[in-house]
JSON list of C-alpha atoms in Angstrom, two decimals:
[
{"chain": "A", "resi": 1, "resn": "MET", "atom": "CA", "xyz": [-19.38, 53.75, 32.12]},
{"chain": "A", "resi": 2, "resn": "MET", "atom": "CA", "xyz": [-16.48, 51.85, 30.61]},
{"chain": "A", "resi": 3, "resn": "MET", "atom": "CA", "xyz": [-16.16, 48.23, 29.69]},
{"chain": "A", "resi": 4, "resn": "GLU", "atom": "CA", "xyz": [-12.96, 46.32, 29.18]},
{"chain": "A", "resi": 5, "resn": "GLU", "atom": "CA", "xyz": [-13.99, 44.80, 25.85]},
{"chain": "A", "resi": 6, "resn": "ASN", "atom": "CA", "xyz": [-14.09, 48.19, 24.11]},
{"chain": "A", "resi": 7, "resn": "THR", "atom": "CA", "xyz": [-11.27, 50.03, 25.87]},
{"chain": "A", "resi": 8, "resn": "CYS", "atom": "CA", "xyz": [-7.71, 50.89, 24.84]},
{"chain": "A", "resi": 9, "resn": "CYS", "atom": "CA", "xyz": [-4.89, 52.07, 27.12]},
{"chain": "A", "resi": 10, "resn": "PHE", "atom": "CA", "xyz": [-1.72, 53.90, 26.15]},
{"chain": "A", "resi": 11, "resn": "ILE", "atom": "CA", "xyz": [1.74, 52.62, 27.13]},
{"chain": "A", "resi": 12, "resn": "GLY", "atom": "CA", "xyz": [4.82, 54.48, 26.03]},
{"chain": "A", "resi": 13, "resn": "HIS", "atom": "CA", "xyz": [8.00, 56.35, 26.72]},
{"chain": "A", "resi": 14, "resn": "ARG", "atom": "CA", "xyz": [7.99, 60.09, 27.11]},
{"chain": "A", "resi": 15, "resn": "ASP", "atom": "CA", "xyz": [9.59, 60.56, 23.69]},
{"chain": "A", "resi": 16, "resn": "CYS", "atom": "CA", "xyz": [8.34, 59.06, 20.43]},
{"chain": "A", "resi": 17, "resn": "PRO", "atom": "CA", "xyz": [9.62, 61.09, 17.49]},
{"chain": "A", "resi": 18, "resn": "GLY", "atom": "CA", "xyz": [7.83, 61.26, 14.15]},
{"chain": "A", "resi": 19, "resn": "ILE", "atom": "CA", "xyz": [4.85, 58.98, 14.73]},
{"chain": "A", "resi": 20, "resn": "GLU", "atom": "CA", "xyz": [1.96, 61.48, 14.89]},
{"chain": "A", "resi": 21, "resn": "ASP", "atom": "CA", "xyz": [0.36, 60.29, 11.64]},
{"chain": "A", "resi": 22, "resn": "VAL", "atom": "CA", "xyz": [0.67, 56.61, 12.56]},
{"chain": "A", "resi": 23, "resn": "ILE", "atom": "CA", "xyz": [-0.93, 57.28, 15.96]},
{"chain": "A", "resi": 24, "resn": "TYR", "atom": "CA", "xyz": [-3.89, 59.06, 14.38]},
{"chain": "A", "resi": 25, "resn": "GLN", "atom": "CA", "xyz": [-4.41, 56.35, 11.75]},
{"chain": "A", "resi": 26, "resn": "THR", "atom": "CA", "xyz": [-4.25, 53.66, 14.43]},
{"chain": "A", "resi": 27, "resn": "ILE", "atom": "CA", "xyz": [-6.73, 55.48, 16.70]},
{"chain": "A", "resi": 28, "resn": "GLU", "atom": "CA", "xyz": [-9.14, 55.89, 13.77]},
{"chain": "A", "resi": 29, "resn": "ARG", "atom": "CA", "xyz": [-8.86, 52.19, 12.97]},
{"chain": "A", "resi": 30, "resn": "LEU", "atom": "CA", "xyz": [-9.47, 51.23, 16.62]},
{"chain": "A", "resi": 31, "resn": "ILE", "atom": "CA", "xyz": [-12.62, 53.37, 16.68]},
{"chain": "A", "resi": 32, "resn": "GLU", "atom": "CA", "xyz": [-13.79, 51.67, 13.48]},
{"chain": "A", "resi": 33, "resn": "TYR", "atom": "CA", "xyz": [-13.32, 48.33, 15.30]},
{"chain": "A", "resi": 34, "resn": "ASN", "atom": "CA", "xyz": [-15.59, 49.55, 18.12]},
{"chain": "A", "resi": 35, "resn": "ILE", "atom": "CA", "xyz": [-13.00, 50.70, 20.63]},
{"chain": "A", "resi": 36, "resn": "GLN", "atom": "CA", "xyz": [-14.98, 53.41, 22.41]},
{"chain": "A", "resi": 37, "resn": "TYR", "atom": "CA", "xyz": [-12.84, 54.41, 25.39]},
{"chain": "A", "resi": 38, "resn": "PHE", "atom": "CA", "xyz": [-9.19, 55.41, 25.61]},
{"chain": "A", "resi": 39, "resn": "LEU", "atom": "CA", "xyz": [-7.35, 55.45, 28.96]},
{"chain": "A", "resi": 40, "resn": "SER", "atom": "CA", "xyz": [-4.46, 57.86, 29.34]},
{"chain": "A", "resi": 41, "resn": "GLY", "atom": "CA", "xyz": [-2.14, 58.60, 32.22]},
{"chain": "A", "resi": 42, "resn": "GLY", "atom": "CA", "xyz": [-1.44, 61.97, 30.62]},
{"chain": "A", "resi": 43, "resn": "MET", "atom": "CA", "xyz": [2.33, 61.76, 31.02]},
{"chain": "A", "resi": 44, "resn": "GLY", "atom": "CA", "xyz": [4.84, 62.30, 28.27]},
{"chain": "A", "resi": 45, "resn": "ASN", "atom": "CA", "xyz": [4.73, 62.98, 24.57]},
{"chain": "A", "resi": 46, "resn": "PHE", "atom": "CA", "xyz": [3.31, 59.59, 23.55]},
{"chain": "A", "resi": 47, "resn": "ASP", "atom": "CA", "xyz": [0.25, 60.01, 25.80]},
{"chain": "A", "resi": 48, "resn": "TRP", "atom": "CA", "xyz": [-0.27, 63.58, 24.63]},
{"chain": "A", "resi": 49, "resn": "LEU", "atom": "CA", "xyz": [-0.06, 62.62, 20.95]},
{"chain": "A", "resi": 50, "resn": "CYS", "atom": "CA", "xyz": [-2.53, 59.79, 21.54]},
{"chain": "A", "resi": 51, "resn": "GLU", "atom": "CA", "xyz": [-4.88, 62.11, 23.43]},
{"chain": "A", "resi": 52, "resn": "ARG", "atom": "CA", "xyz": [-4.90, 64.65, 20.59]},
{"chain": "A", "resi": 53, "resn": "ALA", "atom": "CA", "xyz": [-5.56, 61.88, 18.08]},
{"chain": "A", "resi": 54, "resn": "VAL", "atom": "CA", "xyz": [-8.50, 60.56, 20.14]},
{"chain": "A", "resi": 55, "resn": "LYS", "atom": "CA", "xyz": [-10.03, 64.02, 20.39]},
{"chain": "A", "resi": 56, "resn": "LYS", "atom": "CA", "xyz": [-9.56, 64.62, 16.65]},
{"chain": "A", "resi": 57, "resn": "ALA", "atom": "CA", "xyz": [-11.18, 61.25, 15.88]},
{"chain": "A", "resi": 58, "resn": "LYS", "atom": "CA", "xyz": [-13.99, 62.06, 18.34]},
{"chain": "A", "resi": 59, "resn": "GLY", "atom": "CA", "xyz": [-13.33, 59.16, 20.71]},
{"chain": "A", "resi": 60, "resn": "ARG", "atom": "CA", "xyz": [-13.95, 59.16, 24.47]},
{"chain": "A", "resi": 61, "resn": "LEU", "atom": "CA", "xyz": [-10.80, 60.02, 26.37]},
{"chain": "A", "resi": 62, "resn": "ILE", "atom": "CA", "xyz": [-10.51, 59.07, 30.03]},
{"chain": "A", "resi": 63, "resn": "TYR", "atom": "CA", "xyz": [-7.79, 60.57, 32.21]},
{"chain": "A", "resi": 64, "resn": "VAL", "atom": "CA", "xyz": [-6.30, 58.25, 34.84]},
{"chain": "A", "resi": 65, "resn": "PRO", "atom": "CA", "xyz": [-3.97, 60.27, 37.09]},
{"chain": "A", "resi": 66, "resn": "TYR", "atom": "CA", "xyz": [-1.63, 58.34, 39.37]},
{"chain": "A", "resi": 67, "resn": "ASN", "atom": "CA", "xyz": [-3.15, 59.94, 42.47]},
{"chain": "A", "resi": 68, "resn": "HIS", "atom": "CA", "xyz": [-5.61, 62.66, 43.57]},
{"chain": "A", "resi": 69, "resn": "ALA", "atom": "CA", "xyz": [-2.90, 65.28, 43.86]},
{"chain": "A", "resi": 70, "resn": "ARG", "atom": "CA", "xyz": [-1.94, 64.78, 40.19]},
{"chain": "A", "resi": 71, "resn": "ARG", "atom": "CA", "xyz": [-5.25, 66.13, 38.89]},
{"chain": "A", "resi": 72, "resn": "ILE", "atom": "CA", "xyz": [-5.08, 69.37, 36.93]},
{"chain": "A", "resi": 73, "resn": "ASP", "atom": "CA", "xyz": [-8.27, 71.44, 36.97]},
{"chain": "A", "resi": 74, "resn": "ASN", "atom": "CA", "xyz": [-8.46, 72.18, 33.25]},
{"chain": "A", "resi": 75, "resn": "HIS", "atom": "CA", "xyz": [-8.49, 68.45, 32.49]},
{"chain": "A", "resi": 76, "resn": "ASP", "atom": "CA", "xyz": [-12.25, 68.50, 33.12]},
{"chain": "A", "resi": 77, "resn": "MET", "atom": "CA", "xyz": [-12.69, 70.36, 29.85]},
{"chain": "A", "resi": 78, "resn": "TYR", "atom": "CA", "xyz": [-10.41, 68.12, 27.82]},
{"chain": "A", "resi": 79, "resn": "TYR", "atom": "CA", "xyz": [-11.31, 64.61, 28.98]},
{"chain": "A", "resi": 80, "resn": "SER", "atom": "CA", "xyz": [-14.65, 62.81, 28.83]},
{"chain": "A", "resi": 81, "resn": "ASP", "atom": "CA", "xyz": [-14.09, 61.50, 32.35]},
{"chain": "A", "resi": 82, "resn": "ILE", "atom": "CA", "xyz": [-11.49, 61.21, 35.11]},
{"chain": "A", "resi": 83, "resn": "ILE", "atom": "CA", "xyz": [-10.92, 58.01, 37.11]},
{"chain": "A", "resi": 84, "resn": "TYR", "atom": "CA", "xyz": [-8.75, 57.78, 40.22]},
{"chain": "A", "resi": 85, "resn": "PRO", "atom": "CA", "xyz": [-7.55, 54.20, 40.76]},
{"chain": "A", "resi": 86, "resn": "ASN", "atom": "CA", "xyz": [-5.20, 55.41, 43.53]},
{"chain": "A", "resi": 87, "resn": "SER", "atom": "CA", "xyz": [-7.14, 57.72, 45.81]},
{"chain": "A", "resi": 88, "resn": "ASN", "atom": "CA", "xyz": [-4.16, 58.68, 47.96]},
{"chain": "A", "resi": 89, "resn": "THR", "atom": "CA", "xyz": [-3.19, 62.35, 47.99]},
{"chain": "A", "resi": 90, "resn": "PHE", "atom": "CA", "xyz": [0.52, 61.90, 48.68]},
{"chain": "A", "resi": 91, "resn": "TYR", "atom": "CA", "xyz": [2.76, 60.45, 46.00]},
{"chain": "A", "resi": 92, "resn": "THR", "atom": "CA", "xyz": [4.52, 57.16, 46.56]},
{"chain": "A", "resi": 93, "resn": "ARG", "atom": "CA", "xyz": [6.89, 55.52, 44.10]},
{"chain": "A", "resi": 94, "resn": "TYR", "atom": "CA", "xyz": [4.32, 52.76, 43.55]},
{"chain": "A", "resi": 95, "resn": "ASP", "atom": "CA", "xyz": [1.55, 55.06, 42.30]},
{"chain": "A", "resi": 96, "resn": "ILE", "atom": "CA", "xyz": [2.56, 55.22, 38.64]},
{"chain": "A", "resi": 97, "resn": "PRO", "atom": "CA", "xyz": [3.18, 51.48, 38.13]},
{"chain": "A", "resi": 98, "resn": "LYS", "atom": "CA", "xyz": [-0.05, 50.64, 40.02]},
{"chain": "A", "resi": 99, "resn": "ARG", "atom": "CA", "xyz": [-1.98, 53.10, 37.84]},
{"chain": "A", "resi": 100, "resn": "ASN", "atom": "CA", "xyz": [-0.42, 51.66, 34.67]},
{"chain": "A", "resi": 101, "resn": "PHE", "atom": "CA", "xyz": [-1.34, 48.10, 35.64]},
{"chain": "A", "resi": 102, "resn": "TRP", "atom": "CA", "xyz": [-4.86, 49.27, 36.53]},
{"chain": "A", "resi": 103, "resn": "MET", "atom": "CA", "xyz": [-5.25, 50.68, 33.00]},
{"chain": "A", "resi": 104, "resn": "VAL", "atom": "CA", "xyz": [-4.10, 47.36, 31.50]},
{"chain": "A", "resi": 105, "resn": "ASP", "atom": "CA", "xyz": [-6.55, 45.49, 33.76]},
{"chain": "A", "resi": 106, "resn": "HIS", "atom": "CA", "xyz": [-9.40, 47.63, 32.38]},
{"chain": "A", "resi": 107, "resn": "ALA", "atom": "CA", "xyz": [-8.56, 47.44, 28.67]},
{"chain": "A", "resi": 108, "resn": "CYS", "atom": "CA", "xyz": [-8.58, 44.92, 25.86]},
{"chain": "A", "resi": 109, "resn": "VAL", "atom": "CA", "xyz": [-6.11, 46.80, 23.62]},
{"chain": "A", "resi": 110, "resn": "ALA", "atom": "CA", "xyz": [-2.79, 48.46, 24.48]},
{"chain": "A", "resi": 111, "resn": "LEU", "atom": "CA", "xyz": [-1.49, 51.07, 22.05]},
{"chain": "A", "resi": 112, "resn": "CYS", "atom": "CA", "xyz": [2.22, 51.32, 22.75]},
{"chain": "A", "resi": 113, "resn": "TYR", "atom": "CA", "xyz": [5.51, 52.93, 21.87]},
{"chain": "A", "resi": 114, "resn": "VAL", "atom": "CA", "xyz": [8.05, 50.86, 23.78]},
{"chain": "A", "resi": 115, "resn": "THR", "atom": "CA", "xyz": [11.69, 50.52, 22.75]},
{"chain": "A", "resi": 116, "resn": "ARG", "atom": "CA", "xyz": [13.73, 49.99, 25.92]},
{"chain": "A", "resi": 117, "resn": "ALA", "atom": "CA", "xyz": [13.71, 48.78, 29.52]},
{"chain": "A", "resi": 118, "resn": "GLY", "atom": "CA", "xyz": [11.85, 50.75, 32.16]},
{"chain": "A", "resi": 119, "resn": "ASN", "atom": "CA", "xyz": [8.33, 51.18, 33.51]},
{"chain": "A", "resi": 120, "resn": "ALA", "atom": "CA", "xyz": [6.83, 51.34, 30.02]},
{"chain": "A", "resi": 121, "resn": "MET", "atom": "CA", "xyz": [8.45, 47.99, 29.18]},
{"chain": "A", "resi": 122, "resn": "LYS", "atom": "CA", "xyz": [7.16, 46.43, 32.42]},
{"chain": "A", "resi": 123, "resn": "THR", "atom": "CA", "xyz": [3.64, 47.63, 31.64]},
{"chain": "A", "resi": 124, "resn": "TYR", "atom": "CA", "xyz": [3.95, 46.43, 28.03]},
{"chain": "A", "resi": 125, "resn": "GLU", "atom": "CA", "xyz": [5.01, 42.95, 29.25]},
{"chain": "A", "resi": 126, "resn": "TYR", "atom": "CA", "xyz": [2.12, 42.93, 31.74]},
{"chain": "A", "resi": 127, "resn": "ALA", "atom": "CA", "xyz": [-0.35, 43.76, 28.95]},
{"chain": "A", "resi": 128, "resn": "TYR", "atom": "CA", "xyz": [1.07, 41.00, 26.78]},
{"chain": "A", "resi": 129, "resn": "LYS", "atom": "CA", "xyz": [0.83, 38.45, 29.63]},
{"chain": "A", "resi": 130, "resn": "LYS", "atom": "CA", "xyz": [-2.76, 39.54, 30.37]},
{"chain": "A", "resi": 131, "resn": "GLY", "atom": "CA", "xyz": [-3.67, 38.74, 26.76]},
{"chain": "A", "resi": 132, "resn": "LEU", "atom": "CA", "xyz": [-4.43, 42.23, 25.49]},
{"chain": "A", "resi": 133, "resn": "LYS", "atom": "CA", "xyz": [-4.14, 42.99, 21.81]},
{"chain": "A", "resi": 134, "resn": "VAL", "atom": "CA", "xyz": [-0.80, 44.83, 21.93]},
{"chain": "A", "resi": 135, "resn": "ILE", "atom": "CA", "xyz": [0.06, 47.30, 19.15]},
{"chain": "A", "resi": 136, "resn": "ASN", "atom": "CA", "xyz": [3.63, 48.58, 19.48]},
{"chain": "A", "resi": 137, "resn": "LEU", "atom": "CA", "xyz": [4.11, 51.48, 17.07]},
{"chain": "A", "resi": 138, "resn": "ALA", "atom": "CA", "xyz": [7.86, 51.31, 17.67]},
{"chain": "A", "resi": 139, "resn": "ASN", "atom": "CA", "xyz": [7.84, 48.15, 15.53]},
{"chain": "A", "resi": 140, "resn": "GLN", "atom": "CA", "xyz": [6.01, 49.78, 12.60]}
]
C-alpha cells in the first residue's frame, strides 16, 4: 500500500494564514519528485489546506485518525485510504502525539507550518531527528 520512501506527512498548527498558494505549489512539486502518498491527521486548517491541495493535484491522500472513535463516515469518499495506528476506541491524551509520531515514522518528507512551541513543534523536531526532508512553510 504505502512505502516510506514516497510518502509525505503534514505537521502544523491549526492556523496558517495566507499560505494556500504556497501549499499547492509545494504539493505539486512533491508529486513531481515522486511523492505518491500524503498522510494527514485531518485536524486544523493546515491539514485541511494540504488535503485540498493534494486532491486538486490528484495525489493519494491517506487519513490517519488518532483513534477509531475519531473516524467520520464521509471521509471514505474524500480519502484514498484510512489507517488506524491507534486502534483504541476511547481517547487518551497520548493518542494524538502517538499518531503524529507514527506518521513521521512512515514518511520521508514532512510538510510543515510550525512557528511556536507545542505538539506540532515536538513532531517537527522528531521528524528532523529522524532524518526526514523537512519543509517548513512558515520559513518561506
